[in-house]
Amino acid sequence: MLKNFQAARAIAALCAAAFHLSISMGLPRYGGNAAFSEITQYLGANRFFFVLSGFTIFLAHAKDIGQPAALGTFVYKRFTRLIPLYWLYTLIFSVFVLMGFGTDAKIPSNWMDWLTAITLIRFTPAAPPLTVAWTLFHELAFYAVFAVLIWNKRAGMALAAVAVALTLLFFHHPGVHDRTAWNVYTAAYNLYFLFGIGAWYLSRKAGNGVPETVLALILVAIAMPLKGLPHQLGYMILIAGFAFFLAGMAKLEKSATFFAPALLVRIGNASYTIYLIHEQVQGLLLKVVIRSGLYGVLGARLSYIVVLAGTVAIGYVVYQLVERPMVRWFRRRYEASAKPDPRFSVAA
């Protein structure tokens, strides 16, 4: 299941990178030609990561629900997986901005905005230095609800029910400059985690995954022309398609029907780093392509392909040099200090 799941992570990262690259290339300073936007405008971009997160958390921690002894392990693993790398990339990016790099790059201007960016808790509407990190505010909130589920199943279910009810009641999709504590934690994006949980549940059922994968493709085909529906309902259909795709990929691997290509799995391993830094890397590569004259030779579409491939390649190298050693260090630190889980202890 893990190889095909990593491939799904790769697809999510590639969709986000492709979507944002079209937007960037549409800016006058990057040529003013939004290459492939007729395709990339239909991609779910960042949204797929919510589905992946719902699937991941239940795959790894569903057994911990109602087990307070597992809370410390959950918090440690989620914190070390999400936060340190984000802090490191934010620090590096902020230093470059302070040094004068970045045309439109911005960093927080007051301590409350910095508190929002550092804690990933929405105190102010300010965007974090790494603008794609807006999804991590939702991610952290999802972890908090799941942590309550681990501590007390009934309390967690009640909290989740309230959160879902508020999300359905308000059902809004705040934009980049409209995010507040209220509309982030009641945003419709939070429902996407449920699709991931549903995908996890479906992946545990019998079958080879082919029906789910076919249904996923059908839903994606239906969703694309419906992008303009009110309340982004077209994206809901697209997200449902991705959830079925995720379940199908998991079952295809379990039944040994299909295994994702190794290259896609490798990209999936690096997906968090690629996601966090792709906008900055794309901006750098676009400047190189334009100032070197390569853009004039290749044209917009070939330049797009070169920059997208370069973004993924650089993201993978950074993953190997930074993220992978960091994850291994935290894992070794945990394993060295871990105590036996009392749920599995055997009386002498």
mmCIF file of C-alpha atoms in Angstrom:
data_model
loop_
_atom_site.group_PDB
_atom_site.id
_atom_site.type_symbol
_atom_site.label_atom_id
_atom_site.label_comp_id
_atom_site.label_asym_id
_atom_site.label_seq_id
_atom_site.Cartn_x
_atom_site.Cartn_y
_atom_site.Cartn_z
ATOM 1 C CA MET A 1 0.000 0.000 0.000
ATOM 2 C CA LEU A 2 2.828 2.389 0.827
ATOM 3 C CA LYS A 3 4.368 2.528 -2.651
ATOM 4 C CA ASN A 4 1.117 3.373 -4.402
ATOM 5 C CA PHE A 5 0.270 5.809 -1.615
ATOM 6 C CA GLN A 6 3.569 7.594 -2.168
ATOM 7 C CA ALA A 7 2.742 7.748 -5.857
ATOM 8 C CA ALA A 8 -0.537 9.477 -4.949
ATOM 9 C CA ARG A 9 1.475 11.968 -2.877
ATOM 10 C CA ALA A 10 3.632 12.596 -5.943
ATOM 11 C CA ILE A 11 0.562 13.305 -8.056
ATOM 12 C CA ALA A 12 -0.694 15.772 -5.432
ATOM 13 C CA ALA A 13 2.661 17.582 -5.338
ATOM 14 C CA LEU A 14 2.901 17.674 -9.132
ATOM 15 C CA CYS A 15 -0.640 19.055 -9.410
ATOM 16 C CA ALA A 16 0.163 21.836 -6.938
ATOM 17 C CA ALA A 17 3.431 22.688 -8.698
ATOM 18 C CA ALA A 18 1.841 22.604 -12.159
ATOM 19 C CA PHE A 19 -1.091 24.770 -11.066
ATOM 20 C CA HIS A 20 1.097 27.456 -9.489
ATOM 21 C CA LEU A 21 3.595 27.457 -12.356
ATOM 22 C CA SER A 22 0.868 28.369 -14.857
ATOM 23 C CA ILE A 23 -0.178 31.250 -12.608
ATOM 24 C CA SER A 24 3.399 32.478 -12.223
ATOM 25 C CA MET A 25 4.097 32.341 -15.953
ATOM 26 C CA GLY A 26 1.013 34.449 -16.554
ATOM 27 C CA LEU A 27 2.664 37.361 -14.733
ATOM 28 C CA PRO A 28 4.252 39.992 -17.001
ATOM 29 C CA ARG A 29 7.701 39.596 -15.442
ATOM 30 C CA TYR A 30 7.663 35.884 -16.321
ATOM 31 C CA GLY A 31 6.567 36.293 -19.927
ATOM 32 C CA GLY A 32 2.836 36.927 -19.482
ATOM 33 C CA ASN A 33 1.864 33.561 -20.963
ATOM 34 C CA ALA A 34 0.086 31.254 -18.503
ATOM 35 C CA ALA A 35 1.256 28.073 -20.234
ATOM 36 C CA PHE A 36 -1.006 25.036 -19.948
ATOM 37 C CA SER A 37 -3.511 26.982 -17.819
ATOM 38 C CA GLU A 38 -6.294 25.469 -19.919
ATOM 39 C CA ILE A 39 -5.347 22.189 -18.201
ATOM 40 C CA THR A 40 -3.880 23.192 -14.866
ATOM 41 C CA GLN A 41 -6.856 25.380 -13.920
ATOM 42 C CA TYR A 42 -8.817 22.168 -13.411
ATOM 43 C CA LEU A 43 -6.297 20.583 -11.049
ATOM 44 C CA GLY A 44 -7.172 20.359 -7.386
ATOM 45 C CA ALA A 45 -3.741 21.788 -6.548
ATOM 46 C CA ASN A 46 -3.287 21.946 -2.769
ATOM 47 C CA ARG A 47 -6.656 20.352 -2.033
ATOM 48 C CA PHE A 48 -5.444 16.793 -2.614
ATOM 49 C CA PHE A 49 -3.158 17.026 0.406
ATOM 50 C CA PHE A 50 -6.158 17.252 2.737
ATOM 51 C CA VAL A 51 -7.423 13.919 1.399
ATOM 52 C CA LEU A 52 -3.964 12.391 1.765
ATOM 53 C CA SER A 53 -3.736 13.601 5.346
ATOM 54 C CA GLY A 54 -7.083 12.095 6.333
ATOM 55 C CA PHE A 55 -5.991 8.780 4.831
ATOM 56 C CA THR A 56 -2.525 8.913 6.415
ATOM 57 C CA ILE A 57 -3.670 9.675 9.952
ATOM 58 C CA PHE A 58 -6.223 6.875 10.028
ATOM 59 C CA LEU A 59 -3.838 4.436 8.377
ATOM 60 C CA ALA A 60 -1.197 5.097 11.028
ATOM 61 C CA HIS A 61 -3.276 5.933 14.095
ATOM 62 C CA ALA A 62 -6.845 4.592 13.836
ATOM 63 C CA LYS A 63 -5.855 1.924 16.364
ATOM 64 C CA ASP A 64 -4.947 4.683 18.826
ATOM 65 C CA ILE A 65 -8.448 6.159 19.067
ATOM 66 C CA GLY A 66 -9.616 5.960 22.677
ATOM 67 C CA GLN A 67 -6.099 5.032 23.867
ATOM 68 C CA PRO A 68 -4.753 7.959 25.940
ATOM 69 C CA ALA A 69 -1.391 6.228 26.372
ATOM 70 C CA ALA A 70 -0.780 6.707 22.636
ATOM 71 C CA LEU A 71 -1.295 10.483 22.731
ATOM 72 C CA GLY A 72 2.340 11.372 23.421
ATOM 73 C CA THR A 73 3.584 9.275 20.524
ATOM 74 C CA PHE A 74 1.007 10.776 18.180
ATOM 75 C CA VAL A 75 1.903 14.349 19.133
ATOM 76 C CA TYR A 76 5.638 13.688 18.814
ATOM 77 C CA LYS A 77 5.356 12.014 15.415
ATOM 78 C CA ARG A 78 3.005 14.608 13.950
ATOM 79 C CA PHE A 79 4.983 17.540 15.342
ATOM 80 C CA THR A 80 8.355 16.291 14.132
ATOM 81 C CA ARG A 81 6.964 15.413 10.706
ATOM 82 C CA LEU A 82 5.204 18.720 10.111
ATOM 83 C CA ILE A 83 6.856 21.552 12.007
ATOM 84 C CA PRO A 84 10.710 21.462 12.062
ATOM 85 C CA LEU A 85 11.068 21.254 8.282
ATOM 86 C CA TYR A 86 8.500 24.011 7.831
ATOM 87 C CA TRP A 87 10.370 26.190 10.334
ATOM 88 C CA LEU A 88 13.698 25.559 8.595
ATOM 89 C CA TYR A 89 12.431 26.417 5.106
ATOM 90 C CA THR A 90 10.596 29.461 6.493
ATOM 91 C CA LEU A 91 13.779 30.669 8.172
ATOM 92 C CA ILE A 92 15.882 30.250 5.024
ATOM 93 C CA PHE A 93 13.284 31.969 2.855
ATOM 94 C CA SER A 94 12.867 34.847 5.330
ATOM 95 C CA VAL A 95 16.630 35.430 5.419
ATOM 96 C CA PHE A 96 16.709 35.670 1.621
ATOM 97 C CA VAL A 97 13.827 38.158 1.662
ATOM 98 C CA LEU A 98 15.623 40.283 4.272
ATOM 99 C CA MET A 99 18.680 40.234 1.998
ATOM 100 C CA GLY A 100 16.606 41.731 -0.800
ATOM 101 C CA PHE A 101 15.823 38.658 -2.877
ATOM 102 C CA GLY A 102 12.335 37.977 -4.193
ATOM 103 C CA THR A 103 10.322 40.387 -6.319
ATOM 104 C CA ASP A 104 7.006 40.177 -4.465
ATOM 105 C CA ALA A 105 8.117 38.040 -1.535
ATOM 106 C CA LYS A 106 6.885 39.185 1.857
ATOM 107 C CA ILE A 107 7.460 38.231 5.471
ATOM 108 C CA PRO A 108 5.395 39.161 8.551
ATOM 109 C CA SER A 109 5.739 42.759 9.710
ATOM 110 C CA ASN A 110 4.668 42.378 13.371
ATOM 111 C CA TRP A 111 4.937 39.865 16.168
ATOM 112 C CA MET A 112 1.320 38.665 15.939
ATOM 113 C CA ASP A 113 1.747 37.827 12.277
ATOM 114 C CA TRP A 114 4.980 36.007 13.129
ATOM 115 C CA LEU A 115 3.153 34.122 15.887
ATOM 116 C CA THR A 116 0.578 33.029 13.335
ATOM 117 C CA ALA A 117 3.276 31.915 10.898
ATOM 118 C CA ILE A 118 5.383 30.073 13.478
ATOM 119 C CA THR A 119 2.624 28.280 15.394
ATOM 120 C CA LEU A 120 0.397 27.571 12.366
ATOM 121 C CA ILE A 121 -2.492 28.735 14.518
ATOM 122 C CA ARG A 122 -4.551 31.463 12.895
ATOM 123 C CA PHE A 123 -4.347 34.552 15.121
ATOM 124 C CA THR A 124 -4.231 37.110 12.283
ATOM 125 C CA PRO A 125 -5.193 37.089 8.584
ATOM 126 C CA ALA A 126 -1.546 37.455 7.486
ATOM 127 C CA ALA A 127 -0.146 34.910 5.034
ATOM 128 C CA PRO A 128 2.927 32.944 6.178
ATOM 129 C CA PRO A 129 6.234 33.550 4.359
ATOM 130 C CA LEU A 130 5.746 30.246 2.525
ATOM 131 C CA THR A 131 2.297 31.047 1.174
ATOM 132 C CA VAL A 132 1.430 27.422 0.353
ATOM 133 C CA ALA A 133 1.602 26.748 4.100
ATOM 134 C CA TRP A 134 -1.986 28.008 4.390
ATOM 135 C CA THR A 135 -2.998 24.351 4.161
ATOM 136 C CA LEU A 136 -0.930 23.515 7.250
ATOM 137 C CA PHE A 137 -3.252 25.595 9.443
ATOM 138 C CA HIS A 138 -6.041 23.202 8.518
ATOM 139 C CA GLU A 139 -3.698 20.248 8.928
ATOM 140 C CA LEU A 140 -2.766 21.238 12.479
ATOM 141 C CA ALA A 141 -6.427 21.739 13.386
ATOM 142 C CA PHE A 142 -7.200 18.244 12.066
ATOM 143 C CA TYR A 143 -4.383 16.831 14.194
ATOM 144 C CA ALA A 144 -5.821 18.607 17.240
ATOM 145 C CA VAL A 145 -9.241 17.020 16.728
ATOM 146 C CA PHE A 146 -7.657 13.613 16.246
ATOM 147 C CA ALA A 147 -5.574 14.102 19.390
ATOM 148 C CA VAL A 148 -8.805 14.577 21.337
ATOM 149 C CA LEU A 149 -10.114 11.372 19.751
ATOM 150 C CA ILE A 150 -7.080 9.536 21.098
ATOM 151 C CA TRP A 151 -7.438 11.073 24.544
ATOM 152 C CA ASN A 152 -11.195 10.409 24.778
ATOM 153 C CA LYS A 153 -13.183 8.845 21.965
ATOM 154 C CA ARG A 154 -16.529 10.349 22.971
ATOM 155 C CA ALA A 155 -15.114 13.826 23.434
ATOM 156 C CA GLY A 156 -13.298 13.563 20.117
ATOM 157 C CA MET A 157 -16.417 12.415 18.285
ATOM 158 C CA ALA A 158 -18.394 15.290 19.799
ATOM 159 C CA LEU A 159 -15.723 17.819 18.801
ATOM 160 C CA ALA A 160 -15.512 16.384 15.282
ATOM 161 C CA ALA A 161 -19.306 16.517 14.948
ATOM 162 C CA VAL A 162 -19.372 20.183 15.979
ATOM 163 C CA ALA A 163 -16.527 20.996 13.556
ATOM 164 C CA VAL A 164 -18.269 19.252 10.658
ATOM 165 C CA ALA A 165 -21.601 20.911 11.489
ATOM 166 C CA LEU A 166 -20.037 24.389 11.524
ATOM 167 C CA THR A 167 -18.204 23.667 8.275
ATOM 168 C CA LEU A 168 -21.416 22.550 6.561
ATOM 169 C CA LEU A 169 -23.317 25.519 7.980
ATOM 170 C CA PHE A 170 -20.921 28.180 6.702
ATOM 171 C CA PHE A 171 -19.346 26.270 3.789
ATOM 172 C CA HIS A 172 -16.981 29.008 2.681
ATOM 173 C CA HIS A 173 -13.648 28.929 0.851
ATOM 174 C CA PRO A 174 -11.600 31.882 2.134
ATOM 175 C CA GLY A 175 -9.105 33.315 -0.330
ATOM 176 C CA VAL A 176 -5.466 34.198 0.229
ATOM 177 C CA HIS A 177 -6.220 37.630 1.681
ATOM 178 C CA ASP A 178 -9.468 36.749 3.455
ATOM 179 C CA ARG A 179 -8.345 34.168 5.989
ATOM 180 C CA THR A 180 -9.244 34.709 9.628
ATOM 181 C CA ALA A 181 -9.341 32.377 12.605
ATOM 182 C CA TRP A 182 -13.079 31.950 12.138
ATOM 183 C CA ASN A 183 -13.286 31.252 8.429
ATOM 184 C CA VAL A 184 -10.210 29.003 8.407
ATOM 185 C CA TYR A 185 -11.530 26.667 11.060
ATOM 186 C CA THR A 186 -15.014 26.615 9.535
ATOM 187 C CA ALA A 187 -13.840 26.451 5.906
ATOM 188 C CA ALA A 188 -15.182 23.804 3.551
ATOM 189 C CA TYR A 189 -11.608 22.669 2.911
ATOM 190 C CA ASN A 190 -11.786 20.852 6.253
ATOM 191 C CA LEU A 191 -14.373 18.470 4.807
ATOM 192 C CA TYR A 192 -11.707 17.099 2.488
ATOM 193 C CA PHE A 193 -10.141 15.273 5.440
ATOM 194 C CA LEU A 194 -13.357 13.232 5.634
ATOM 195 C CA PHE A 195 -12.865 12.113 2.047
ATOM 196 C CA GLY A 196 -9.421 10.837 3.038
ATOM 197 C CA ILE A 197 -10.881 8.969 6.010
ATOM 198 C CA GLY A 198 -13.490 7.473 3.696
ATOM 199 C CA ALA A 199 -10.740 6.404 1.293
ATOM 200 C CA TRP A 200 -8.901 4.684 4.142
ATOM 201 C CA TYR A 201 -12.071 2.866 5.187
ATOM 202 C CA LEU A 202 -12.780 1.764 1.616
ATOM 203 C CA SER A 203 -9.186 0.586 1.137
ATOM 204 C CA ARG A 204 -9.687 -1.986 3.904
ATOM 205 C CA LYS A 205 -12.551 -3.681 2.087
ATOM 206 C CA ALA A 206 -12.140 -6.655 -0.223
ATOM 207 C CA GLY A 207 -11.390 -6.146 -3.892
ATOM 208 C CA ASN A 208 -8.555 -5.493 -6.305
ATOM 209 C CA GLY A 209 -9.070 -1.732 -6.564
ATOM 210 C CA VAL A 210 -10.026 -1.629 -10.251
ATOM 211 C CA PRO A 211 -13.662 -0.474 -9.718
ATOM 212 C CA GLU A 212 -12.533 2.334 -7.402
ATOM 213 C CA THR A 213 -9.875 3.483 -9.858
ATOM 214 C CA VAL A 214 -12.314 3.487 -12.791
ATOM 215 C CA LEU A 215 -14.894 5.388 -10.728
ATOM 216 C CA ALA A 216 -12.173 7.884 -9.787
ATOM 217 C CA LEU A 217 -11.411 8.593 -13.446
ATOM 218 C CA ILE A 218 -15.115 9.022 -14.207
ATOM 219 C CA LEU A 219 -15.562 11.488 -11.350
ATOM 220 C CA VAL A 220 -12.511 13.484 -12.416
ATOM 221 C CA ALA A 221 -13.875 13.683 -15.985
ATOM 222 C CA ILE A 222 -17.238 14.867 -14.643
ATOM 223 C CA ALA A 223 -15.665 17.414 -12.276
ATOM 224 C CA MET A 224 -13.420 19.226 -14.761
ATOM 225 C CA PRO A 225 -16.133 21.008 -16.774
ATOM 226 C CA LEU A 226 -18.004 21.774 -13.533
ATOM 227 C CA LYS A 227 -15.202 23.879 -12.052
ATOM 228 C CA GLY A 228 -17.390 26.991 -12.150
ATOM 229 C CA LEU A 229 -20.215 25.605 -10.017
ATOM 230 C CA PRO A 230 -21.233 27.751 -7.020
ATOM 231 C CA HIS A 231 -19.501 27.085 -3.694
ATOM 232 C CA GLN A 232 -16.757 25.165 -5.531
ATOM 233 C CA LEU A 233 -18.965 22.076 -5.717
ATOM 234 C CA GLY A 234 -17.088 20.993 -8.833
ATOM 235 C CA TYR A 235 -13.979 20.670 -6.692
ATOM 236 C CA MET A 236 -15.957 18.513 -4.266
ATOM 237 C CA ILE A 237 -16.576 16.048 -7.079
ATOM 238 C CA LEU A 238 -12.897 16.205 -8.017
ATOM 239 C CA ILE A 239 -11.902 15.520 -4.406
ATOM 240 C CA ALA A 240 -14.292 12.567 -4.290
ATOM 241 C CA GLY A 241 -12.564 11.257 -7.401
ATOM 242 C CA PHE A 242 -9.164 11.602 -5.779
ATOM 243 C CA ALA A 243 -10.437 9.784 -2.669
ATOM 244 C CA PHE A 244 -11.624 6.845 -4.789
ATOM 245 C CA PHE A 245 -8.308 6.938 -6.641
ATOM 246 C CA LEU A 246 -6.450 6.734 -3.329
ATOM 247 C CA ALA A 247 -8.541 3.796 -2.152
ATOM 248 C CA GLY A 248 -8.142 2.101 -5.518
ATOM 249 C CA MET A 249 -4.372 2.544 -5.561
ATOM 250 C CA ALA A 250 -4.101 1.068 -2.062
ATOM 251 C CA LYS A 251 -6.170 -1.975 -3.024
ATOM 252 C CA LEU A 252 -4.318 -2.409 -6.327
ATOM 253 C CA GLU A 253 -1.077 -2.748 -4.398
ATOM 254 C CA LYS A 254 -2.520 -5.032 -1.717
ATOM 255 C CA SER A 255 -3.892 -7.354 -4.393
ATOM 256 C CA ALA A 256 -0.596 -7.187 -6.341
ATOM 257 C CA THR A 257 -2.567 -5.944 -9.362
ATOM 258 C CA PHE A 258 -0.536 -2.787 -9.921
ATOM 259 C CA PHE A 259 2.582 -1.179 -8.454
ATOM 260 C CA ALA A 260 3.390 2.459 -9.092
ATOM 261 C CA PRO A 261 6.538 3.304 -11.073
ATOM 262 C CA ALA A 262 9.630 3.754 -8.909
ATOM 263 C CA LEU A 263 10.172 7.321 -10.138
ATOM 264 C CA LEU A 264 6.707 8.350 -8.978
ATOM 265 C CA VAL A 265 7.320 6.719 -5.604
ATOM 266 C CA ARG A 266 10.572 8.662 -5.210
ATOM 267 C CA ILE A 267 8.839 11.928 -6.035
ATOM 268 C CA GLY A 268 6.172 11.002 -3.494
ATOM 269 C CA ASN A 269 8.838 10.530 -0.829
ATOM 270 C CA ALA A 270 9.955 14.111 -1.482
ATOM 271 C CA SER A 271 6.438 15.538 -1.830
ATOM 272 C CA TYR A 272 6.432 17.559 1.407
ATOM 273 C CA THR A 273 9.633 19.378 0.509
ATOM 274 C CA ILE A 274 8.508 19.851 -3.102
ATOM 275 C CA TYR A 275 5.210 21.256 -1.871
ATOM 276 C CA LEU A 276 6.746 23.701 0.603
ATOM 277 C CA ILE A 277 9.420 25.170 -1.672
ATOM 278 C CA HIS A 278 8.060 24.777 -5.207
ATOM 279 C CA GLU A 279 6.880 28.376 -5.607
ATOM 280 C CA GLN A 280 10.268 29.780 -4.584
ATOM 281 C CA VAL A 281 12.177 27.343 -6.795
ATOM 282 C CA GLN A 282 9.894 28.080 -9.744
ATOM 283 C CA GLY A 283 10.447 31.816 -9.329
ATOM 284 C CA LEU A 284 14.207 31.297 -9.345
ATOM 285 C CA LEU A 285 14.174 29.003 -12.381
ATOM 286 C CA LEU A 286 11.858 31.305 -14.321
ATOM 287 C CA LYS A 287 14.282 34.177 -13.771
ATOM 288 C CA VAL A 288 17.144 31.997 -15.034
ATOM 289 C CA VAL A 289 15.184 30.850 -18.099
ATOM 290 C CA ILE A 290 14.140 34.391 -19.032
ATOM 291 C CA ARG A 291 17.417 36.208 -18.329
ATOM 292 C CA SER A 292 19.461 33.552 -20.126
ATOM 293 C CA GLY A 293 17.335 33.968 -23.252
ATOM 294 C CA LEU A 294 16.225 30.335 -23.088
ATOM 295 C CA TYR A 295 12.589 31.413 -22.829
ATOM 296 C CA GLY A 296 12.820 33.135 -26.213
ATOM 297 C CA VAL A 297 14.320 30.028 -27.786
ATOM 298 C CA LEU A 298 12.007 27.425 -26.262
ATOM 299 C CA GLY A 299 8.803 29.402 -26.021
ATOM 300 C CA ALA A 300 6.372 29.367 -23.104
ATOM 301 C CA ARG A 301 5.281 25.736 -23.184
ATOM 302 C CA LEU A 302 8.709 24.137 -23.440
ATOM 303 C CA SER A 303 9.990 26.583 -20.810
ATOM 304 C CA TYR A 304 7.117 25.461 -18.585
ATOM 305 C CA ILE A 305 8.163 21.816 -18.923
ATOM 306 C CA VAL A 306 11.813 22.654 -18.213
ATOM 307 C CA VAL A 307 10.945 24.694 -15.112
ATOM 308 C CA LEU A 308 8.475 22.112 -13.782
ATOM 309 C CA ALA A 309 11.007 19.298 -14.236
ATOM 310 C CA GLY A 310 13.711 21.427 -12.646
ATOM 311 C CA THR A 311 11.470 22.243 -9.687
ATOM 312 C CA VAL A 312 10.802 18.567 -9.008
ATOM 313 C CA ALA A 313 14.497 17.690 -9.425
ATOM 314 C CA ILE A 314 15.672 20.424 -7.052
ATOM 315 C CA GLY A 315 12.941 19.508 -4.578
ATOM 316 C CA TYR A 316 14.115 15.902 -4.623
ATOM 317 C CA VAL A 317 17.745 16.903 -4.041
ATOM 318 C CA VAL A 318 16.733 19.133 -1.121
ATOM 319 C CA TYR A 319 14.684 16.242 0.275
ATOM 320 C CA GLN A 320 17.728 13.967 0.148
ATOM 321 C CA LEU A 321 20.006 16.561 1.742
ATOM 322 C CA VAL A 322 17.640 18.035 4.335
ATOM 323 C CA GLU A 323 14.301 16.350 4.917
ATOM 324 C CA ARG A 324 15.359 12.709 4.820
ATOM 325 C CA PRO A 325 18.240 13.110 7.329
ATOM 326 C CA MET A 326 16.001 15.204 9.576
ATOM 327 C CA VAL A 327 13.221 12.606 9.592
ATOM 328 C CA ARG A 328 15.729 9.840 10.313
ATOM 329 C CA TRP A 329 17.259 11.853 13.171
ATOM 330 C CA PHE A 330 13.897 12.397 14.842
ATOM 331 C CA ARG A 331 13.001 8.738 14.357
ATOM 332 C CA ARG A 332 16.255 7.547 15.945
ATOM 333 C CA ARG A 333 15.778 9.995 18.803
ATOM 334 C CA TYR A 334 12.273 8.662 19.422
ATOM 335 C CA GLU A 335 13.323 5.012 19.218
ATOM 336 C CA ALA A 336 16.189 5.625 21.642
ATOM 337 C CA SER A 337 13.927 7.217 24.250
ATOM 338 C CA ALA A 338 10.697 5.298 23.654
ATOM 339 C CA LYS A 339 9.249 3.389 26.544
ATOM 340 C CA PRO A 340 7.255 0.173 26.132
ATOM 341 C CA ASP A 341 3.627 0.910 25.270
ATOM 342 C CA PRO A 342 1.541 -0.178 28.307
ATOM 343 C CA ARG A 343 -1.214 -1.376 25.979
ATOM 344 C CA PHE A 344 1.044 -4.172 24.814
ATOM 345 C CA SER A 345 2.918 -4.949 27.999
ATOM 346 C CA VAL A 346 2.866 -8.531 29.294
ATOM 347 C CA ALA A 347 2.667 -9.284 32.996
ATOM 348 C CA ALA A 348 5.619 -11.192 34.338
#
